[in-house]
Coordinates of C-alpha atoms and ligand atoms in Angstrom, one line a residue:
M1 CA 25.4 -18.6 -2.9
E2 CA 25.1 -15.2 -4.0
I3 CA 21.9 -13.6 -3.7
T4 CA 21.0 -12.2 -7.4
S5 CA 17.3 -11.2 -7.0
A6 CA 14.9 -11.6 -4.3
E7 CA 11.6 -10.9 -4.0
F8 CA 8.5 -10.8 -2.2
V9 CA 5.1 -12.9 -4.0
I10 CA 2.3 -13.4 -1.2
S11 CA 1.1 -13.4 1.8
N12 CA -1.8 -16.0 3.0
T13 CA -3.4 -17.9 6.1
D14 CA -3.9 -20.3 4.2
V15 CA -1.8 -23.2 2.6
E16 CA -3.2 -24.3 0.1
K17 CA -2.8 -20.8 -1.2
C18 CA 0.6 -20.3 -1.5
P19 CA 2.5 -20.7 -4.5
T20 CA 2.1 -23.4 -7.0
G21 CA 4.8 -25.3 -8.5
T22 CA 7.6 -27.1 -7.4
L23 CA 9.8 -24.0 -6.7
P24 CA 11.5 -25.0 -3.5
E25 CA 11.4 -23.6 0.1
Y26 CA 12.6 -22.9 3.2
A27 CA 11.0 -22.0 5.9
F28 CA 11.7 -20.0 9.4
I29 CA 10.3 -20.9 12.6
G30 CA 10.9 -20.0 16.6
R31 CA 9.0 -18.0 19.0
S32 CA 7.4 -14.4 18.3
N33 CA 10.8 -12.0 18.7
V34 CA 13.3 -14.9 17.9
G35 CA 14.3 -12.9 15.1
K36 CA 13.2 -14.6 12.1
S37 CA 12.7 -12.2 9.6
S38 CA 16.2 -10.3 10.9
L39 CA 17.4 -13.5 10.0
I40 CA 15.1 -12.6 6.3
N41 CA 17.1 -9.7 5.3
M42 CA 20.6 -11.1 6.8
L43 CA 20.3 -13.7 4.6
T44 CA 18.7 -11.6 1.4
A45 CA 21.4 -8.1 2.2
R46 CA 17.9 -6.5 2.0
K47 CA 16.7 -4.9 4.3
G48 CA 12.9 -4.4 4.1
L49 CA 12.7 -7.3 3.1
A50 CA 10.9 -9.0 5.4
M51 CA 9.1 -7.0 8.0
T52 CA 10.7 -6.6 11.7
S53 CA 9.6 -5.7 14.6
A54 CA 10.5 -4.9 18.5
T55 CA 7.5 -5.7 19.7
P56 CA 6.6 -9.1 18.9
G57 CA 3.8 -10.9 17.0
K58 CA 4.5 -9.6 13.7
T59 CA 4.8 -11.7 11.1
M60 CA 1.4 -13.1 10.9
L61 CA 0.8 -14.5 7.9
I62 CA 3.0 -17.4 5.3
N63 CA 5.5 -14.9 2.9
H64 CA 6.8 -16.2 0.6
F65 CA 9.6 -14.8 -1.5
L66 CA 11.6 -15.6 -4.0
I67 CA 15.3 -16.1 -5.0
N68 CA 17.0 -16.0 -8.1
Q69 CA 14.3 -17.4 -9.4
N70 CA 14.1 -20.3 -8.5
W71 CA 14.2 -20.6 -4.8
F72 CA 11.7 -19.3 -2.4
L73 CA 12.5 -18.1 1.5
V74 CA 9.5 -18.5 3.5
D75 CA 8.5 -16.3 7.0
L76 CA 6.2 -17.2 9.3
P77 CA 4.3 -16.4 11.7
G78 CA 6.0 -17.1 15.6
Y79 CA 4.2 -19.2 18.1
G80 CA 4.7 -17.8 21.7
Y81 CA 3.3 -15.2 22.5
A82 CA 1.0 -14.4 25.6
R83 CA -0.8 -11.4 24.5
R84 CA -2.2 -13.2 20.8
G85 CA -4.8 -14.9 23.9
V86 CA -4.9 -18.3 23.5
K87 CA -7.6 -17.8 20.8
G88 CA -5.2 -15.7 18.8
Q89 CA -2.1 -18.4 19.2
D90 CA -4.6 -21.4 18.5
Q91 CA -5.4 -19.6 15.0
I92 CA -1.8 -18.6 14.6
R93 CA -0.1 -22.3 15.1
T94 CA -3.4 -23.9 13.0
I95 CA -1.2 -21.1 10.5
I96 CA 2.1 -23.2 11.7
E97 CA 0.8 -26.7 11.3
D98 CA -1.1 -27.0 9.0
Y99 CA 1.7 -24.7 6.6
I100 CA 4.9 -27.8 8.0
L101 CA 1.9 -30.7 8.3
E102 CA 1.4 -29.6 3.7
R103 CA 3.5 -28.7 2.3
E104 CA 5.0 -30.1 0.2
Q105 CA 7.6 -28.1 -1.1
M106 CA 8.8 -27.2 2.2
T107 CA 11.7 -29.5 1.6
N108 CA 13.7 -27.7 5.4
L109 CA 12.5 -26.4 7.9
F110 CA 14.5 -23.6 10.0
L111 CA 14.0 -23.6 13.7
L112 CA 15.4 -20.2 15.5
I113 CA 16.4 -20.5 19.2
D114 CA 17.4 -16.7 20.6
S115 CA 20.8 -17.8 22.0
R116 CA 20.5 -15.5 24.5
L117 CA 18.5 -17.8 26.9
E118 CA 18.1 -21.5 28.4
P119 CA 16.4 -24.3 26.1
Q120 CA 12.6 -22.9 26.6
K121 CA 10.2 -25.6 27.1
I122 CA 8.4 -24.3 23.9
D123 CA 11.2 -24.9 21.6
I124 CA 11.7 -28.3 23.3
E125 CA 8.0 -29.5 22.6
F126 CA 8.4 -28.0 19.5
M127 CA 11.0 -30.3 18.0
E128 CA 10.1 -33.2 19.9
W129 CA 6.8 -32.6 17.5
L130 CA 8.7 -32.2 14.0
G131 CA 10.6 -35.2 15.4
E132 CA 7.3 -37.2 15.5
N133 CA 6.2 -36.1 12.1
D134 CA 9.7 -36.3 10.6
V135 CA 9.4 -32.7 9.4
P136 CA 13.1 -32.1 8.7
F137 CA 14.5 -28.9 9.8
S138 CA 17.9 -27.3 11.3
I139 CA 18.4 -25.4 14.5
V140 CA 19.3 -21.3 14.1
F141 CA 21.0 -20.4 16.7
T142 CA 19.9 -15.9 16.8
K143 CA 21.4 -12.4 18.4
T144 CA 24.8 -14.2 19.4
D145 CA 25.8 -10.5 18.4
K146 CA 23.9 -9.7 22.1
L147 CA 26.5 -11.8 24.0
K148 CA 30.1 -12.2 24.3
G149 CA 32.4 -14.7 22.6
G150 CA 32.6 -16.9 25.7
K151 CA 29.3 -16.9 26.8
M152 CA 27.9 -17.2 23.4
R153 CA 29.8 -21.0 22.9
G154 CA 28.9 -21.9 27.1
N155 CA 24.9 -21.1 26.0
I156 CA 25.5 -23.1 22.7
N157 CA 26.5 -26.0 24.2
M158 CA 24.8 -26.5 26.9
Y159 CA 21.5 -26.2 24.8
L160 CA 23.6 -29.1 22.4
R161 CA 23.7 -30.9 25.9
K162 CA 20.3 -30.9 26.2
L163 CA 19.4 -31.8 23.3
R164 CA 22.1 -35.0 23.7
L165 CA 19.6 -36.4 26.0
Q166 CA 16.4 -36.3 24.4
W167 CA 18.0 -37.3 20.3
E168 CA 20.5 -40.0 19.2
E169 CA 21.4 -37.5 16.4
L170 CA 21.8 -33.8 16.9
P171 CA 19.9 -31.4 13.9
P172 CA 22.9 -29.6 11.5
Y173 CA 22.8 -26.0 13.7
F174 CA 24.4 -22.6 12.7
I175 CA 25.5 -19.2 15.0
S176 CA 23.9 -15.9 13.3
S177 CA 23.6 -12.3 14.2
A178 CA 21.4 -10.7 12.1
E179 CA 23.7 -7.4 13.2
T180 CA 26.6 -8.9 12.4
R181 CA 25.7 -11.1 9.5
L182 CA 27.5 -14.2 11.4
G183 CA 26.1 -17.1 9.7
R184 CA 24.8 -15.9 6.1
D185 CA 27.3 -18.0 3.8
E186 CA 27.6 -21.0 6.1
I187 CA 23.0 -21.3 6.1
L188 CA 23.8 -20.2 2.3
S189 CA 25.9 -22.5 0.9
Y190 CA 24.2 -25.6 3.2
I191 CA 20.7 -24.8 1.1
E192 CA 22.6 -23.8 -1.8
N193 CA 23.6 -27.9 -1.4
I194 CA 20.6 -29.7 -0.8
N195 CA 18.8 -26.7 -4.0
N196 CA 22.0 -28.9 -5.6
Q197 CA 21.4 -31.9 -4.8
L198 CA 17.6 -32.4 -5.2
N199 CA 18.4 -31.3 -8.8
S200 CA 20.2 -33.5 -9.9
K201 CA 17.7 -36.2 -9.3
Ligands
GTP301 P1 7.2 -12.5 14.6 O1 7.7 -12.2 13.1 O2 6.6 -11.7 15.9 O3 7.4 -13.7 15.6 O4 9.0 -11.0 15.2 P2 9.8 -12.4 14.2 O5 10.7 -13.5 14.9 O6 10.1 -12.2 13.0 O7 11.9 -12.0 14.7 P3 12.0 -10.0 14.2 O8 13.0 -10.1 13.1 O9 10.2 -8.9 13.7 O10 13.1 -9.7 15.3 C1 12.4 -9.2 16.5 C2 13.9 -7.8 17.0 O11 15.0 -9.0 17.5 C3 13.6 -6.3 16.4 O12 14.2 -5.8 16.7 C4 15.3 -7.3 15.4 O13 15.7 -5.3 15.2 C5 15.8 -8.3 16.6 N1 16.7 -8.9 16.1 C6 16.5 -9.9 15.0 N2 17.6 -10.4 15.2 C7 18.7 -10.1 15.9 C8 19.5 -10.3 16.0 O14 20.5 -11.3 15.8 N3 20.5 -9.3 16.4 C9 20.2 -8.2 17.1 N4 21.1 -7.1 18.3 N5 18.7 -7.9 17.0 C10 17.9 -8.8 16.5
MG302 MG1 8.9 -11.7 11.8

């Protein structure tokens, strides 16, 4: 799919204030600093569209970006950033959970996982929570440019093995890099397919 337009629409802490209407949306979630905002910029090929930072905790709000005038990408705050403090983390958690559970337009959630790390408890538990709540999601392994090919494959296979212990069926997964644009075509085709299915209903 070609991205012909991508524009920032609105930032919110409140799911009630997100854009009205029925356009489908695709949201990005994961630990702070995993690369959510960078992935949105990579997918849209617009460098400064979503704000990124080397310091975790950059995105604090629910950010809607209108793509090709007919669907949204949604950048969410990351979870698990300890320096926010317990209260700060609880606030972010509430924003994220309310959005995920209440936003009917949310068609698919992309859960981002840092390909360099061993499976992290916080991500595994987050996935369990998604499963319990029947939230449709897929996984994106990020920052693969930082690993050599063999190591990258090894890490991802280990991750999938761990998931198979818990999940009968694995969610779709993508291997990405915001630096090399690896995974861009696959993720955009995946979104396009879902959009087409929704349009043919
Ligand atoms: P929060 O908004 O704080 O939750 O973080 P985020 O998940 O949106 O991460 P962000 O996109 O701001 O990226 C965090 C840091 O990781 C930045 O310094 C990015 O340049 C870097 N980064 C993100 N994706 C990649 C990638 O694929 N490869 C490399 N090498 N660096 C990346
Ligand atoms: Mg961000």
